[in-house]
XYZ file of C-alpha atoms in Angstrom:
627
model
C -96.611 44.970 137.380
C -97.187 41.769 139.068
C -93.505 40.596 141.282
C -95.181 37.704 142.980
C -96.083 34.928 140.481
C -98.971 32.898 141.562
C -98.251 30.146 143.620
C -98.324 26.028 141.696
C -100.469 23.855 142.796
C -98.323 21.357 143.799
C -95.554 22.363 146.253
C -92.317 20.910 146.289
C -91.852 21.592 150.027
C -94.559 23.014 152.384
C -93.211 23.873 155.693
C -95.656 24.086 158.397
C -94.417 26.723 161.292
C -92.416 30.322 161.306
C -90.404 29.846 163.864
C -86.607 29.181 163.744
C -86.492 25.872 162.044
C -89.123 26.932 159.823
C -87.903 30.260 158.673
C -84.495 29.161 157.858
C -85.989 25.682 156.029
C -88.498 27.643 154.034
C -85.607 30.317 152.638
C -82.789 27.282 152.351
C -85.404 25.763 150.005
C -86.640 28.402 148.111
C -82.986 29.834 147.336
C -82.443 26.000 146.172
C -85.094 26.718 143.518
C -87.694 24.419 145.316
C -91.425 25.549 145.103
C -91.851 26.493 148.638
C -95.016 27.303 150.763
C -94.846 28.350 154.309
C -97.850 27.513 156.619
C -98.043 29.987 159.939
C -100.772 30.048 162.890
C -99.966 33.699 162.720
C -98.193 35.892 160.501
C -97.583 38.794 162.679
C -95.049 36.122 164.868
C -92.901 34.977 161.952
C -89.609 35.433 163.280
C -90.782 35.536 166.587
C -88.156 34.947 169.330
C -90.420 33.204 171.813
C -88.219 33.192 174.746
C -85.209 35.284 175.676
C -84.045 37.901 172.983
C -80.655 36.814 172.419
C -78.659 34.267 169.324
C -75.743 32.474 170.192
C -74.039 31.662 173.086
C -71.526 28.579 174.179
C -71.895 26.191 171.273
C -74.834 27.901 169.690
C -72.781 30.801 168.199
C -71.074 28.031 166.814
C -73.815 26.611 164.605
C -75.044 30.249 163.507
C -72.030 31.126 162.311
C -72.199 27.539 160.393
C -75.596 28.114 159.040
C -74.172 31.086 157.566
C -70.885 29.849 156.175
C -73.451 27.072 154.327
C -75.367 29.857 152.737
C -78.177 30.478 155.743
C -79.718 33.263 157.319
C -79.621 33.229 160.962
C -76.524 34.965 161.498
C -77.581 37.887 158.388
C -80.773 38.525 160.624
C -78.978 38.652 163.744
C -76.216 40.752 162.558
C -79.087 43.454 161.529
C -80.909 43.375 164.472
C -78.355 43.001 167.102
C -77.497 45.726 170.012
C -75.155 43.869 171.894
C -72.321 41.599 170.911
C -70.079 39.726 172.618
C -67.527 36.949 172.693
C -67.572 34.689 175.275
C -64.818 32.810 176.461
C -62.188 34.629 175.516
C -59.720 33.960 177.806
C -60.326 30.343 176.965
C -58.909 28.176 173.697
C -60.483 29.049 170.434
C -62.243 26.199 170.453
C -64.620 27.214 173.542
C -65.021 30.876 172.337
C -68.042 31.523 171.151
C -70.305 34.076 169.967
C -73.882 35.777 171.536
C -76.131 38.989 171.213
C -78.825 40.927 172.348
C -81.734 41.092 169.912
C -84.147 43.870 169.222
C -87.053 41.881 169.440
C -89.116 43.650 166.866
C -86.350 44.297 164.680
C -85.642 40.851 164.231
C -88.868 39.943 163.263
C -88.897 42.886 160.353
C -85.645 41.682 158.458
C -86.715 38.262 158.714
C -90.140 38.798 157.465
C -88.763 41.204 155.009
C -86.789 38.444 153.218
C -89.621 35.721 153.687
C -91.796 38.069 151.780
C -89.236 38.967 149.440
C -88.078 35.412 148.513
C -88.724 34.165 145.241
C -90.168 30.907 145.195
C -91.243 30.959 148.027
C -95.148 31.626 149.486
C -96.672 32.448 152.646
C -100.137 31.512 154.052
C -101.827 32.034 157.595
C -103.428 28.930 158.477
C -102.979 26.295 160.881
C -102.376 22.646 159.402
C -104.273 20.118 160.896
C -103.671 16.631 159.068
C -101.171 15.102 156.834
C -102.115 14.334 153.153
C -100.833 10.703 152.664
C -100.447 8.989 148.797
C -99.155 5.951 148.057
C -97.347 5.574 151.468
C -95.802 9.259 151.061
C -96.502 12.378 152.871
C -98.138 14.640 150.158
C -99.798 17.627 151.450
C -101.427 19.123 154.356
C -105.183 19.711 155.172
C -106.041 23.144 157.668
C -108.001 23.513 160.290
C -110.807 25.216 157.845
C -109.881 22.552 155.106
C -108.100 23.556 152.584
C -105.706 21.177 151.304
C -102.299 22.168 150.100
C -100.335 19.244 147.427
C -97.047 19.123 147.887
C -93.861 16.712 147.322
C -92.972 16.990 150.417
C -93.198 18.272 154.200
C -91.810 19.354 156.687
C -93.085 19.970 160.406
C -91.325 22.652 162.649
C -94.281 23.021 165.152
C -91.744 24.325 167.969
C -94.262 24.337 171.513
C -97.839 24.182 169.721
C -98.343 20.448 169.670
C -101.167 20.485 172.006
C -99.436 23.136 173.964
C -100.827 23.802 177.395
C -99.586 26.721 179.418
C -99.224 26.601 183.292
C -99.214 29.588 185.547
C -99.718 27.742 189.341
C -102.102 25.732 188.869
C -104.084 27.147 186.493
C -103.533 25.999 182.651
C -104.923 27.083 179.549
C -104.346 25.512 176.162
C -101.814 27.693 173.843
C -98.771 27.329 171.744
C -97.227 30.280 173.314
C -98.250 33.605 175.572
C -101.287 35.056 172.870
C -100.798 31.973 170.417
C -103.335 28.897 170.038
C -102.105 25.752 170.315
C -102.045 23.015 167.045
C -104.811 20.447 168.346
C -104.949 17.505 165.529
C -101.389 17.429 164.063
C -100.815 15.049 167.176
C -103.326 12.894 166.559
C -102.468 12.686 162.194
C -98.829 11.917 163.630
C -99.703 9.080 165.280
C -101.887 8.039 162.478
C -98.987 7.866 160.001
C -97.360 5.145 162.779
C -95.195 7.678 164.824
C -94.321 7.601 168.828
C -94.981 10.758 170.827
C -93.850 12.263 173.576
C -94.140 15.289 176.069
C -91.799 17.438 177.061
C -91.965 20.534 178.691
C -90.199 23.905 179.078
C -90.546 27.762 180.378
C -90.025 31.109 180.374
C -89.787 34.273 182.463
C -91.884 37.323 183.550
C -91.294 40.447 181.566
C -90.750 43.453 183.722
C -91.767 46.719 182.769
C -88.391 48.748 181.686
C -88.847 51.889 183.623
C -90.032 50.560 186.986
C -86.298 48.953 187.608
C -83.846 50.763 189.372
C -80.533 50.611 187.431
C -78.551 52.618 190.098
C -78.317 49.943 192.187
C -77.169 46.783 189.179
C -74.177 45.949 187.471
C -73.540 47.000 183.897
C -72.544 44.964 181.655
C -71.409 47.221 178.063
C -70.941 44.593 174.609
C -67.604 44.474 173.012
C -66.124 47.290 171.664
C -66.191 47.042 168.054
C -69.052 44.509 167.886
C -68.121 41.285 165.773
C -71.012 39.903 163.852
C -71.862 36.715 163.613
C -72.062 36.465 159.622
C -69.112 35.864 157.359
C -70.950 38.611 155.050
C -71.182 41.614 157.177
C -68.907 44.076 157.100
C -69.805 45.766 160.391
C -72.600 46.250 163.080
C -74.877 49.098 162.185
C -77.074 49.345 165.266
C -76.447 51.535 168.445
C -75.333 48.931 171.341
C -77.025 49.494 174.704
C -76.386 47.467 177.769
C -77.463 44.611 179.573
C -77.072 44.566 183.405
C -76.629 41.770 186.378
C -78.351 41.104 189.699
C -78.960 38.147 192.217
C -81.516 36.598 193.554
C -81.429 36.519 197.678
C -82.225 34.282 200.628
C -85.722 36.437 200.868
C -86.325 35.461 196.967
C -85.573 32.189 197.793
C -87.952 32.274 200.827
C -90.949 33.536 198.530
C -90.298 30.726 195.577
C -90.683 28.171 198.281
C -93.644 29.104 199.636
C -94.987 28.840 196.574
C -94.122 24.860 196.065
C -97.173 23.915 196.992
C -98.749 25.764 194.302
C -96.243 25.066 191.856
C -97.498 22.540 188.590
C -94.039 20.947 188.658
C -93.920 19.953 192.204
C -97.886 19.046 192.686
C -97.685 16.765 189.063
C -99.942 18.508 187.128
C -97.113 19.070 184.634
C -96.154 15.666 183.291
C -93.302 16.971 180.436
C -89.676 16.309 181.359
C -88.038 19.698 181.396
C -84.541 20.513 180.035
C -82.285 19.711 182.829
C -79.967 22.334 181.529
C -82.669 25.452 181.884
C -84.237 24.754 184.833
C -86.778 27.198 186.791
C -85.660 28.966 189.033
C -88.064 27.150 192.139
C -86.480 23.901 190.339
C -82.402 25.861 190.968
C -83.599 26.830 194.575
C -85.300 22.981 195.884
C -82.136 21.191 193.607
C -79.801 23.702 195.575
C -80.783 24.562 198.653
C -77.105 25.563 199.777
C -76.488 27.976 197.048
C -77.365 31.402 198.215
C -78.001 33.496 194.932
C -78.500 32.779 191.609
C -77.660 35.609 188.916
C -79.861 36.771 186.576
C -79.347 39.462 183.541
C -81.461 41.769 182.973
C -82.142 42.057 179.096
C -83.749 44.650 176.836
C -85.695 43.807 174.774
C -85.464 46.389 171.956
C -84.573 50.036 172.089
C -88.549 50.780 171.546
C -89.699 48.168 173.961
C -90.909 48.770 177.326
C -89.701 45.497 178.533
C -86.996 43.801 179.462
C -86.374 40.118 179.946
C -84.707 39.006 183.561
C -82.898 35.957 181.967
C -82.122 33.134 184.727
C -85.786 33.232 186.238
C -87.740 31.125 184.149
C -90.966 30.128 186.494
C -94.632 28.776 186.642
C -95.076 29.939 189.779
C -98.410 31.242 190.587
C -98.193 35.019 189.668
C -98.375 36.383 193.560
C -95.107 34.418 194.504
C -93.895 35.755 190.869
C -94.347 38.873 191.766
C -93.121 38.708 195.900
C -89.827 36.858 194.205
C -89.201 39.554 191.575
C -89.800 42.547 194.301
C -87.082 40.861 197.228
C -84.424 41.162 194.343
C -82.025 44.308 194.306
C -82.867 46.850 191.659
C -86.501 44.943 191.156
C -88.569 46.141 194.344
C -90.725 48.162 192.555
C -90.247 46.438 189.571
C -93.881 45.665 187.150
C -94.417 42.389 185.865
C -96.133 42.875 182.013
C -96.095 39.112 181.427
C -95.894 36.677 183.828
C -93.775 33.615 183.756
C -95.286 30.672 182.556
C -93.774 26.736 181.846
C -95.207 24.942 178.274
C -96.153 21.517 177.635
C -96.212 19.882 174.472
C -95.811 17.083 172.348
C -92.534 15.710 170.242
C -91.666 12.777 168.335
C -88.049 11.356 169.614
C -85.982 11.750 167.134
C -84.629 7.921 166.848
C -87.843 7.480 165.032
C -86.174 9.535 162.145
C -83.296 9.045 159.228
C -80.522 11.095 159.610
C -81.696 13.232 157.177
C -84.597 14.081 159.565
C -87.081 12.256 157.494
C -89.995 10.284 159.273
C -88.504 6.109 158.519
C -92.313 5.247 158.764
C -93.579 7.937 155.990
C -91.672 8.556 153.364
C -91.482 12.720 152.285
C -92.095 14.372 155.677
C -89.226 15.753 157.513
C -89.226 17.365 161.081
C -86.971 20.095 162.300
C -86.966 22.082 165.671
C -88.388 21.252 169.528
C -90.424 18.734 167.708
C -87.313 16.729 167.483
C -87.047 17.385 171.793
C -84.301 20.208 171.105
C -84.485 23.196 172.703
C -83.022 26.786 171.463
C -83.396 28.839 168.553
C -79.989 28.125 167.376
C -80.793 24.387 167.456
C -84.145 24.603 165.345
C -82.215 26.834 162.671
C -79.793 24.233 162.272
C -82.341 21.346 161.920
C -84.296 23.445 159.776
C -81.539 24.168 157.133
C -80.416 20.393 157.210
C -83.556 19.260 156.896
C -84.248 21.755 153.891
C -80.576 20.316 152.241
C -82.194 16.864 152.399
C -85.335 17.356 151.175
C -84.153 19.218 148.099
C -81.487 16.555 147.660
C -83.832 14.059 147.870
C -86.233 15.890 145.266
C -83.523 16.603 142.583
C -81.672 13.293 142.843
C -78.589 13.961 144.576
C -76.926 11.944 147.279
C -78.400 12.874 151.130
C -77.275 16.260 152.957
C -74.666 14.323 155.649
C -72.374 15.943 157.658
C -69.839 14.054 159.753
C -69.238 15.027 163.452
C -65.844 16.121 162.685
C -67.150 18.890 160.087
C -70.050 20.662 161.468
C -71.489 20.978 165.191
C -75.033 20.602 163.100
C -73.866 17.508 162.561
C -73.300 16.452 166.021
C -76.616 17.908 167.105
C -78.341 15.689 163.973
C -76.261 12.717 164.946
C -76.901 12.438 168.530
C -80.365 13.158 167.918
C -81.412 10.555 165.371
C -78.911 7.890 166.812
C -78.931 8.184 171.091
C -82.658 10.115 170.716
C -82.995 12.221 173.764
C -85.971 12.055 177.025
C -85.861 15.501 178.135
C -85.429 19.049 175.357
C -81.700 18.489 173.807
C -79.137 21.488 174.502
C -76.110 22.055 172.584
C -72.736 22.219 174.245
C -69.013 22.159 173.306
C -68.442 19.153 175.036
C -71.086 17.196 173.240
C -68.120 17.273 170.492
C -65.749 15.247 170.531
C -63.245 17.342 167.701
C -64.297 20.543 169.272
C -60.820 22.051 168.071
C -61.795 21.424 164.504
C -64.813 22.529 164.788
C -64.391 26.771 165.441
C -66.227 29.556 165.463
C -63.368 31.121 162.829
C -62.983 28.551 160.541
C -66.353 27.329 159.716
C -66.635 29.159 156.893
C -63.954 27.228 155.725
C -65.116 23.958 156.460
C -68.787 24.177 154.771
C -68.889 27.284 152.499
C -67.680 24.872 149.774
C -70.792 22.887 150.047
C -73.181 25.277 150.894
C -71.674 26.557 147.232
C -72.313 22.911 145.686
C -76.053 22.850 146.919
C -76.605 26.492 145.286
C -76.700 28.038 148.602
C -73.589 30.363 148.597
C -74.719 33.015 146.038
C -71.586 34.530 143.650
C -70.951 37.478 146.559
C -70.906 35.149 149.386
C -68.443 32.984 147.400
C -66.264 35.664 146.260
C -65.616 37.009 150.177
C -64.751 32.967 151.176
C -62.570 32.905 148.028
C -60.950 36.143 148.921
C -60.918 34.771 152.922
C -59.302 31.560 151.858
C -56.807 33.013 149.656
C -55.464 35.735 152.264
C -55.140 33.003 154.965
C -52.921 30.636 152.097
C -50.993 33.308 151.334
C -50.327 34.305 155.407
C -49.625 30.648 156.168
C -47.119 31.253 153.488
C -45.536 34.073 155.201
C -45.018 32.628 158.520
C -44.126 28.995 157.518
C -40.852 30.585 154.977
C -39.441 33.652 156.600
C -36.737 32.617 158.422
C -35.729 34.636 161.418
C -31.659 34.560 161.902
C -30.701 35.131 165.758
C -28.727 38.130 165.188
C -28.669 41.154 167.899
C -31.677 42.935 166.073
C -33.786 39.931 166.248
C -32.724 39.243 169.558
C -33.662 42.769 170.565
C -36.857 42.861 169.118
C -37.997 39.807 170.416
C -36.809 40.404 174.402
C -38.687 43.447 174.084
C -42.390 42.381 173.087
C -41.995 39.297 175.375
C -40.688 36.565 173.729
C -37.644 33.756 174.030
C -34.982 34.707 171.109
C -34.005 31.521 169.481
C -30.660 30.400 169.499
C -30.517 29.336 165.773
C -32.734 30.183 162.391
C -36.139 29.574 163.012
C -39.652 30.084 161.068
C -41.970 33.557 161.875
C -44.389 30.245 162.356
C -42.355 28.848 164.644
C -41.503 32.329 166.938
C -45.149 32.399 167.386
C -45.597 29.504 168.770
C -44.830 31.292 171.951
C -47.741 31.396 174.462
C -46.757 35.179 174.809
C -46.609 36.014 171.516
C -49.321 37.003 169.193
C -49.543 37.059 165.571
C -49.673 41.346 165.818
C -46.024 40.813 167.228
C -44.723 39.508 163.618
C -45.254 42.725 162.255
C -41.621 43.970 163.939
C -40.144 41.415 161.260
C -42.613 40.986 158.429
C -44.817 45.152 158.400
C -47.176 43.433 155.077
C -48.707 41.335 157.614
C -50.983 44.211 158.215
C -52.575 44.418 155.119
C -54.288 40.693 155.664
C -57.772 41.169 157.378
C -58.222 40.266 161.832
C -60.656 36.998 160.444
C -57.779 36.208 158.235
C -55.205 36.798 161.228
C -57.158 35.157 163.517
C -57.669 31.894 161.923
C -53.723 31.692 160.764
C -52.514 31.966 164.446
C -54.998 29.689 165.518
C -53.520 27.016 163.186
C -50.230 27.680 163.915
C -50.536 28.171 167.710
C -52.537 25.028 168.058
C -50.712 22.792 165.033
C -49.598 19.887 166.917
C -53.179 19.151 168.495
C -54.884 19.692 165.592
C -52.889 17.065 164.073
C -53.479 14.656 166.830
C -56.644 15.301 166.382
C -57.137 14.539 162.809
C -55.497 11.090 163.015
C -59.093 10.455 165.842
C -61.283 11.408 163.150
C -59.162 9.185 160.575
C -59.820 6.078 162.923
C -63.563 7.078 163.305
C -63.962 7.714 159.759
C -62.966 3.964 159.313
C -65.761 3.117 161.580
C -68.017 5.256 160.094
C -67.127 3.679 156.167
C -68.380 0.342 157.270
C -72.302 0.552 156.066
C -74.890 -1.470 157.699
C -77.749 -3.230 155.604
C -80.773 -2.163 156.094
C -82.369 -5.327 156.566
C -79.735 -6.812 158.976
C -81.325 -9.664 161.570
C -79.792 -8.242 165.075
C -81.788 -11.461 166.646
C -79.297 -13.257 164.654
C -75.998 -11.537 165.758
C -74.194 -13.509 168.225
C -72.997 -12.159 171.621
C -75.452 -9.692 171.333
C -77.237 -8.798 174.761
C -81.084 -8.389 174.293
C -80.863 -4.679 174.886
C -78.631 -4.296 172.175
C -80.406 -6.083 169.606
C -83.410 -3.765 170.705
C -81.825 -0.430 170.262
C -80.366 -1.806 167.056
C -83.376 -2.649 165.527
C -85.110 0.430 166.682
C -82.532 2.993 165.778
C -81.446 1.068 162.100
C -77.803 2.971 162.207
C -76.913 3.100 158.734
C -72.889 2.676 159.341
C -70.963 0.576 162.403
C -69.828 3.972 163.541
C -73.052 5.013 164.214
C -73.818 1.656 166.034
C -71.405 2.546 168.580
C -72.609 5.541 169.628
C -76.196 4.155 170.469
C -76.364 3.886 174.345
C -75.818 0.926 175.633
C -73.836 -0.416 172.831
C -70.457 -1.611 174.193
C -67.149 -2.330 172.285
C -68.050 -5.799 172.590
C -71.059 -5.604 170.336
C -69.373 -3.756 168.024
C -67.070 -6.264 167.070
C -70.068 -8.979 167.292
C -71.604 -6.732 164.318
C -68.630 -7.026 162.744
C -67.727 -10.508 162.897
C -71.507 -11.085 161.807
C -70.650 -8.872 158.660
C -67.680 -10.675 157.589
C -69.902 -14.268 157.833
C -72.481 -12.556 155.789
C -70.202 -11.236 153.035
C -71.419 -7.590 153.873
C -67.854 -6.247 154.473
């Protein structure tokens, strides 16, 4: 019996790469019923995580566990392959907490190449796409490097580092997507074709050391958290052993070795042209930027419970391998320590992103979308995100519904899509908490309650998924319930009760709601006067003393995103004469009519766009009759 029915021969959506981006793109679309073939340079990587082998982190864990509560898979994958977890942040607001963990390398790979395979309507093909098919001013299909041509609707790029990737290790450099990978050579060249800009960016990665030549007796463990938390809404608990990760420094003597390797180095000679991301730098970039600081840490990382390796996060480096290798053996715990890999940095082109809608479709050809480091990101947890929006987009756009849009007070995807498309970016994009403005709306613990609904609308959110959010949803209601209506009387019990687990005792009736309120009170405390607040699950508990706790700035903070949303109503015509705007500067009317914002809010957040011009667009509006 046949499971697999054979593929059409038009595509709705081909996605060309298996990265990040491209793996959670080509699933988002196939579970939305679109037709759905995923090109690969190599099927063994799909999956692969290129760099370190860790998901999440400070914003990122953010925006997996939103590409889960839309119906995604990055936080499923990571919640089966993950053997350490841990919150960070935690003695920090809930809006900065945040979660990451340790992947097994090859495990990851499995469960996500398990349900590529698996997916109905959905295909995979080894082959490495060369050129764009172009009909009738559309993208329509790709052409391979031993041309065959796939038909499709649309496309969708998520080429990560292979755009004419070239490697450097000192000053040697060899053409390559990644370590083992070749590099995509005529993509570039059909991009620029179809009337896109490119650019070159640049980023790294470190040596792997061999597991069993380090000497742990002299590091720093560091355990996970004890139970692990997963990242998905949907799992019920981590399955997984959890093994350790562990700390050490680099030294003045490291230091001494990176620098006599400057001379050497392709970043400090100009052989490497890319900007690099100014938030990852290499470590000879951390030591000639800070010269005064006298150690940098690093973690050690395993890379799977099978794998002889481990990855010394912190080091990134393109040094030539004999200062790699004098740096790694003057660091405690690494003197006899074996390099497997060596460090290498990665060139490579992108298109800046202002060159795109904010649906991340091309504005010059109609049908192809890009998602990932093409778009100058850099970080798994970015490319996911791009890749699922871009996915929501493209299948909108397909089955005549409105566009996929977030606003920057629902999703941190939408922030990273926003700035993106609408500031662009000159060096690989990083996501960070601060980057968002309603940061306290925008929490690990409530996403699911922000965008589950509309994963559900887009046919996303399958009937189990939706049945745990319902039954989420309708604990919190009923616990908000609880704490807003019982009324606590300041009797002697009461009074009693609450002296002794820490608290203030009020001096008249007050709220449960309102007694924990109290910095040193927690929502496990209300149990003393209400015992069936057990029975509601720790998410559900979580997310109702977060509300309560932190109800007066989330209010303040709702009447911002009111007056933004008022910015963000007015809608610009597309064919609006900037030139003809007065009390415009010319560098406004030039990043106007580059970027095309599609609403006034968006206007203002281009760079270089003052107050000023804002209200100049506005006046213009009014004379026009456009508003």
């Amino acid at each position: 019996m046949i499971r697999k029915e054979p593929p059409p021969s038009i595509f709705d959506l081909i996605v060309c790469g298996a990265g990040h981006a491209g793996c959670e793109a080509a699933m988002a679309a196939a579970n939305m019923g679109l037709k759905t073939l995923l090109l690969t340079i190599n099927v063994d990587r799909i999956g692969h995580l290129s760099c370190n082998p860790a998901i999440g982190g400070l914003a990122k864990g953010h925006m997996v566990k939103e590409i889960d509560a839309l119906g995604g898979c990055m936080g499923i994958w990571s919640d089966k392959a993950g053997i350490q977890f841990r919150i960070l942040n935690t003695r920090k607001g809930p809006a900065v907490r945040a979660s990451r963990a340790q992947m097994d390398r090859n495990e990851y790979m499995r469960v996500v190449q398990k349900d590529i395979f698996s997916q109905e309507n959905l295909w995979v093909r080894q082959a490495m796409a060369e050129s764009l098919i172009i009909e009738d001013g559309k993208a329509a299909g790709v052409v391979t490097q031993i041309g065959e041509e796939y038909h499709s609707r649309s496309v969708m790029l998520t080429t990560g580092t292979f755009l004419q990737g070239l490697m450097h290790i000192g000053l040697e450099n060899f053409s390559g997507g990644r370590m083992g990978d070749p590099a995509s050579v005529g993509m570039s060249k059909s991009l620029e074709e179809a009337g896109l800009t490119l650019g070159r960016l640049k980023t790294g990665t470190t040596p792997r050391l061999l597991k069993d030549s380090i000497d742990y007796d002299k590091l720093e463990e560091q355990r996970g958290d004890d139970p692990p938390q997963p990242f998905s809404f949907r799992t019920n608990e981590i399955k997984l052993p959890q093994v350790s990760c562990h700390i050490t420094y680099t030294n003045e003597k490291a230091h001494e070795a990176i620098r006599s390797g400057f001379e050497r180095s392709p970043m400090f000679t100009g052989v490497i042209k890319g900007t690099g991301a100014r938030y990852c730098p290499s470590i000879e970039d951390k030591v000639a930027r800070f010269p005064e600081k006298e150690r940098h840490q690093i973690f050690l990382e395993p890379e799977g419970y099978e794998s002889p390796e481990v990855y010394p996060s912190g080091i990134p480096t393109s040094l030539p391998l004999d200062v790699q290798k004098r740096m790694i053996h003057s660091i405690e715990g690494l003197e006899q320590a074996q390099i497997v890999r060596p460090g290498y940095a990665i060139e490579y082109d992108f298109v800046p992103p202002t060159q795109l809608l904010p649906t991340l479709e091309t504005k010059v050809l109609p049908g192809l979308y890009l998602a990932g480091q093409i778009n100058g990101t850099s970080g798994y947890e970015e490319a996911a995100a791009q890749g699922l929006w871009a996915a929501c987009n493209a299948f909108c756009k397909l089955t005549g519904r409105d566009p996929f849009l977030l606003s920057r007070d629902q999703a941190y995807i939408a922030v990273l899509v926003d700035d993106l498309v609408t500031k662009g970016t000159l060096e690989p994009y990083r996501m960070f908490t601060s980057r968002a403005e309603y940061r306290l709306l925008l929490r690990e613990g409530n996403a699911d309650l922000r965008l589950t609904e509309i994963g559900r609308e887009l046919g996303l959110v399958k009937d189990d998924h939706w049945t745990l959010y319902s039954a989420k949803k309708k604990g919190l209601e009923e616990a908000l319930e609880l704490l807003n209506n019982t009324q606590i009387r300041p009797d002697k019990p009461t009074r009693e009760i609450i002296t002794k687990i820490g608290g203030t005792a009020p001096n008249k009736s007050v709220t449960l709601a309102t007694i924990l309120r109290q910095p040193e009170l927690s929502i496990a405390d209300m149990v003393h006067f209400r015992p069936e607040i057990e029975n509601y699950a720790q998410d559900v508990l979580a997310e109702a003393e977060t509300q309560i706790k932190y109800e007066g700035y989330l209010v303040r903070q709702q009447e911002l995103v009111e007056k933004f949303h008022k910015m963000e109503s007015v809608s610009l015509p597309e064919d609006v004469d900037y030139s003809a705007v007065s009390g415009l500067t010319r560098e406004a009317v030039e990043k106007l009519t580059e970027v095309r914002p599609l609403t006034l809010g968006q206007a203002s957040r281009i760079s270089g766009i003052t107050p000023a011009a804002v209200s100049s667009i506005e006046i213009h509006l009014k004379k026009i009759g456009a508003i």
